[in-house]
Amino acid sequence: PSQVLKSWEGLGETVETFLGPVGLSIPAGEKGRSVLELTWARPTAEFNGIIGGYTGKGFKTVIAAEASAKVSFRLVHKQDPKKIRAAFQAFVRDRIPGDCSVEFHPHGGSPAIQLSYDSPFLAKAKDALSDEWEKQAVATGGGGSIPVVGDFQTYLGMESLLVGFGLDDDRIHSPNEKYELTSFHKGQRSWARILDGLTR
């Protein structure tokens, strides 16, 4: 929604401030969209790893007989993971050379969920967070794989409120991941405020 995009613009994030710390300057994705919109609200296709041919030291002119890739997709609201998988597989099959074959080994998939931006639960949570952090809370988007959240929405008709307190430099899922104690303690107090607000 336009009001959400406007709130993201108010964060002052630019291509330079967002991509600069990782040595990049050109965002990947659709043209004409902000770096936050691309990151938080648009679908992606990602090659997480590519293996094939000689990868050791030095140089060899051996032509690889096999190659493989690890591929993932970040879906957005109303995208069907089964349709996306089938479309990708058809795309690849249509482009392999003659006498070559391709195999796919799926690792699951779940639909994206989106909390209604006009949800009263979200409004109460934003108020509680703003009180604790003394800054206006902004609803953001985020990629992640928590299939049970979609199940809650699909089977129980319940929306889930996901609130994170990590920082940009926490190096999430890396061997040297960290989490600030300030975020931990203020996160505890934030949830106490949120739960109190939801009862009113």
Short mmCIF file of C-alpha atoms in Angstrom, two decimals:
data_model
loop_
_atom_site.label_atom_id
_atom_site.label_comp_id
_atom_site.label_asym_id
_atom_site.label_seq_id
_atom_site.Cartn_x
_atom_site.Cartn_y
_atom_site.Cartn_z
CA PRO A 1 0.00 0.00 0.00
CA SER A 2 1.10 3.56 -0.72
CA GLN A 3 1.09 4.59 2.96
CA VAL A 4 3.50 1.75 3.75
CA LEU A 5 5.87 2.73 0.94
CA LYS A 6 5.75 6.31 2.21
CA SER A 7 6.67 5.18 5.73
CA TRP A 8 9.64 3.26 4.30
CA GLU A 9 10.78 6.34 2.38
CA GLY A 10 10.78 8.20 5.70
CA LEU A 11 13.46 5.85 7.05
CA GLY A 12 16.04 7.62 4.87
CA GLU A 13 17.61 4.40 3.59
CA THR A 14 19.46 4.80 0.30
CA VAL A 15 21.21 2.43 -2.08
CA GLU A 16 24.53 3.70 -0.71
CA THR A 17 23.67 3.20 2.97
CA PHE A 18 22.01 -0.17 2.37
CA LEU A 19 24.41 -1.79 -0.11
CA GLY A 20 27.61 0.13 0.62
CA PRO A 21 28.56 -1.85 3.75
CA VAL A 22 28.71 -5.08 1.69
CA GLY A 23 30.65 -3.50 -1.17
CA LEU A 24 27.79 -3.12 -3.65
CA SER A 25 26.28 -0.09 -5.34
CA ILE A 26 23.64 -1.39 -7.78
CA PRO A 27 20.50 -3.10 -6.44
CA ALA A 28 19.36 -6.32 -8.10
CA GLY A 29 15.72 -6.57 -9.11
CA GLU A 30 13.05 -4.55 -10.81
CA LYS A 31 13.84 -1.04 -11.96
CA GLY A 32 11.97 1.90 -10.47
CA ARG A 33 11.60 0.42 -6.98
CA SER A 34 13.41 1.47 -3.83
CA VAL A 35 16.03 -0.77 -2.28
CA LEU A 36 13.74 -1.35 0.73
CA GLU A 37 10.79 -2.27 -1.48
CA LEU A 38 12.98 -4.75 -3.37
CA THR A 39 14.26 -6.21 -0.11
CA TRP A 40 11.05 -6.27 1.90
CA ALA A 41 8.18 -6.65 -0.55
CA ARG A 42 9.22 -8.17 -3.87
CA PRO A 43 9.84 -11.80 -4.86
CA THR A 44 13.35 -13.06 -5.54
CA ALA A 45 15.12 -15.99 -7.20
CA GLU A 46 18.48 -16.80 -5.64
CA PHE A 47 21.35 -19.10 -6.52
CA ASN A 48 22.82 -19.98 -3.12
CA GLY A 49 25.54 -22.23 -4.50
CA ILE A 50 26.85 -23.44 -7.88
CA ILE A 51 29.08 -26.49 -8.27
CA GLY A 52 30.59 -27.92 -11.44
CA GLY A 53 33.79 -28.72 -13.23
CA TYR A 54 37.28 -28.44 -11.80
CA THR A 55 37.38 -26.14 -8.79
CA GLY A 56 40.80 -26.95 -7.33
CA LYS A 57 44.02 -24.96 -7.53
CA GLY A 58 45.54 -24.22 -10.88
CA PHE A 59 43.97 -24.65 -14.28
CA LYS A 60 42.48 -27.65 -16.10
CA THR A 61 40.74 -27.78 -19.47
CA VAL A 62 38.47 -30.68 -18.52
CA ILE A 63 34.87 -30.08 -19.61
CA ALA A 64 32.48 -30.77 -16.76
CA ALA A 65 30.07 -33.69 -17.13
CA GLU A 66 27.84 -32.53 -14.30
CA ALA A 67 26.91 -29.31 -12.57
CA SER A 68 24.51 -28.49 -9.79
CA ALA A 69 22.99 -25.45 -8.15
CA LYS A 70 21.16 -24.67 -4.94
CA VAL A 71 18.24 -22.39 -5.77
CA SER A 72 15.70 -20.70 -3.52
CA PHE A 73 12.83 -18.30 -4.06
CA ARG A 74 11.42 -15.69 -1.73
CA LEU A 75 7.71 -15.53 -2.38
CA VAL A 76 5.30 -12.70 -1.71
CA HIS A 77 1.61 -12.65 -0.84
CA LYS A 78 -0.61 -14.74 -3.18
CA GLN A 79 2.26 -16.62 -4.84
CA ASP A 80 1.85 -20.41 -4.85
CA PRO A 81 5.10 -22.28 -4.12
CA LYS A 82 4.00 -25.29 -6.20
CA LYS A 83 3.33 -23.10 -9.24
CA ILE A 84 6.64 -21.25 -8.81
CA ARG A 85 8.54 -24.54 -8.56
CA ALA A 86 6.79 -25.96 -11.65
CA ALA A 87 7.44 -22.76 -13.64
CA PHE A 88 11.14 -22.77 -12.71
CA GLN A 89 11.54 -26.42 -13.63
CA ALA A 90 9.84 -25.85 -16.99
CA PHE A 91 12.07 -22.80 -17.59
CA VAL A 92 15.22 -24.86 -17.01
CA ARG A 93 14.05 -27.89 -19.01
CA ASP A 94 13.26 -25.67 -22.01
CA ARG A 95 16.86 -24.40 -22.05
CA ILE A 96 19.10 -27.43 -21.55
CA PRO A 97 21.12 -28.55 -24.59
CA GLY A 98 20.20 -31.71 -26.49
CA ASP A 99 21.52 -34.97 -25.02
CA CYS A 100 21.61 -33.37 -21.58
CA SER A 101 19.29 -34.11 -18.70
CA VAL A 102 18.31 -32.32 -15.53
CA GLU A 103 17.09 -33.50 -12.13
CA PHE A 104 15.38 -31.53 -9.38
CA HIS A 105 15.47 -32.32 -5.67
CA PRO A 106 12.91 -30.12 -3.88
CA HIS A 107 13.40 -29.17 -0.25
CA GLY A 108 9.91 -28.01 0.67
CA GLY A 109 8.22 -24.67 0.27
CA SER A 110 5.51 -22.61 1.88
CA PRO A 111 3.37 -19.67 0.80
CA ALA A 112 4.18 -16.16 1.96
CA ILE A 113 1.98 -14.49 4.53
CA GLN A 114 1.20 -10.84 4.96
CA LEU A 115 -0.34 -9.23 8.01
CA SER A 116 -2.98 -6.67 7.13
CA TYR A 117 -1.43 -3.23 7.45
CA ASP A 118 -4.70 -1.93 8.90
CA SER A 119 -4.83 -4.73 11.50
CA PRO A 120 -5.75 -3.49 15.00
CA PHE A 121 -3.13 -5.92 16.38
CA LEU A 122 -0.43 -4.26 14.31
CA ALA A 123 -1.55 -0.79 15.42
CA LYS A 124 -1.39 -1.79 19.10
CA ALA A 125 2.00 -3.42 18.64
CA LYS A 126 3.38 -0.32 16.91
CA ASP A 127 2.11 1.87 19.76
CA ALA A 128 3.74 -0.41 22.35
CA LEU A 129 7.04 -0.51 20.46
CA SER A 130 7.04 3.26 20.01
CA ASP A 131 6.57 3.68 23.77
CA GLU A 132 9.46 1.36 24.63
CA TRP A 133 11.96 2.54 22.02
CA GLU A 134 10.86 6.21 22.03
CA LYS A 135 10.78 6.21 18.23
CA GLN A 136 7.91 5.72 15.81
CA ALA A 137 7.65 2.02 14.95
CA VAL A 138 7.41 1.17 11.24
CA ALA A 139 6.00 -2.04 9.76
CA THR A 140 8.62 -3.68 7.56
CA GLY A 141 8.77 -6.72 5.35
CA GLY A 142 11.14 -9.60 5.66
CA GLY A 143 12.04 -12.88 4.07
CA GLY A 144 12.19 -16.01 6.17
CA SER A 145 11.03 -19.59 6.29
CA ILE A 146 8.59 -20.15 9.14
CA PRO A 147 5.92 -22.35 7.50
CA VAL A 148 3.83 -22.67 10.68
CA VAL A 149 2.98 -18.95 10.45
CA GLY A 150 1.24 -19.61 7.14
CA ASP A 151 -0.49 -22.64 8.65
CA PHE A 152 -1.86 -20.50 11.49
CA GLN A 153 -3.35 -18.16 8.91
CA THR A 154 -4.63 -20.86 6.54
CA TYR A 155 -6.05 -23.39 8.99
CA LEU A 156 -6.83 -21.35 12.09
CA GLY A 157 -7.65 -18.00 10.49
CA MET A 158 -5.15 -16.32 12.83
CA GLU A 159 -2.70 -13.64 11.78
CA SER A 160 0.75 -13.79 13.34
CA LEU A 161 2.63 -10.76 14.58
CA LEU A 162 6.38 -11.18 14.04
CA VAL A 163 8.54 -8.66 15.86
CA GLY A 164 12.31 -8.76 15.60
CA PHE A 165 14.95 -6.94 17.61
CA GLY A 166 18.06 -7.84 15.64
CA LEU A 167 20.49 -5.28 14.26
CA ASP A 168 21.96 -4.97 10.78
CA ASP A 169 25.38 -6.13 11.99
CA ASP A 170 24.14 -9.21 13.91
CA ARG A 171 25.30 -11.49 11.06
CA ILE A 172 22.19 -13.67 11.29
CA HIS A 173 22.80 -17.42 10.68
CA SER A 174 26.56 -16.94 10.28
CA PRO A 175 29.19 -18.72 12.42
CA ASN A 176 29.88 -15.47 14.29
CA GLU A 177 26.27 -14.37 14.81
CA LYS A 178 25.69 -12.00 17.72
CA TYR A 179 22.75 -10.50 19.57
CA GLU A 180 23.00 -7.33 21.66
CA LEU A 181 21.93 -7.53 25.31
CA THR A 182 20.22 -4.16 24.88
CA SER A 183 18.05 -5.67 22.15
CA PHE A 184 17.34 -8.68 24.36
CA HIS A 185 16.25 -6.65 27.40
CA LYS A 186 14.32 -4.03 25.46
CA GLY A 187 12.76 -6.83 23.44
CA GLN A 188 11.49 -8.43 26.65
CA ARG A 189 9.98 -5.14 27.78
CA SER A 190 8.55 -4.54 24.32
CA TRP A 191 6.68 -7.84 24.37
CA ALA A 192 5.33 -7.09 27.85
CA ARG A 193 3.99 -3.80 26.48
CA ILE A 194 2.59 -5.48 23.35
CA LEU A 195 0.77 -8.19 25.30
CA ASP A 196 -0.62 -5.59 27.67
CA GLY A 197 -1.78 -3.49 24.71
CA LEU A 198 -3.47 -6.45 23.03
CA THR A 199 -5.64 -7.02 26.12
CA ARG A 200 -7.10 -3.52 25.98
#
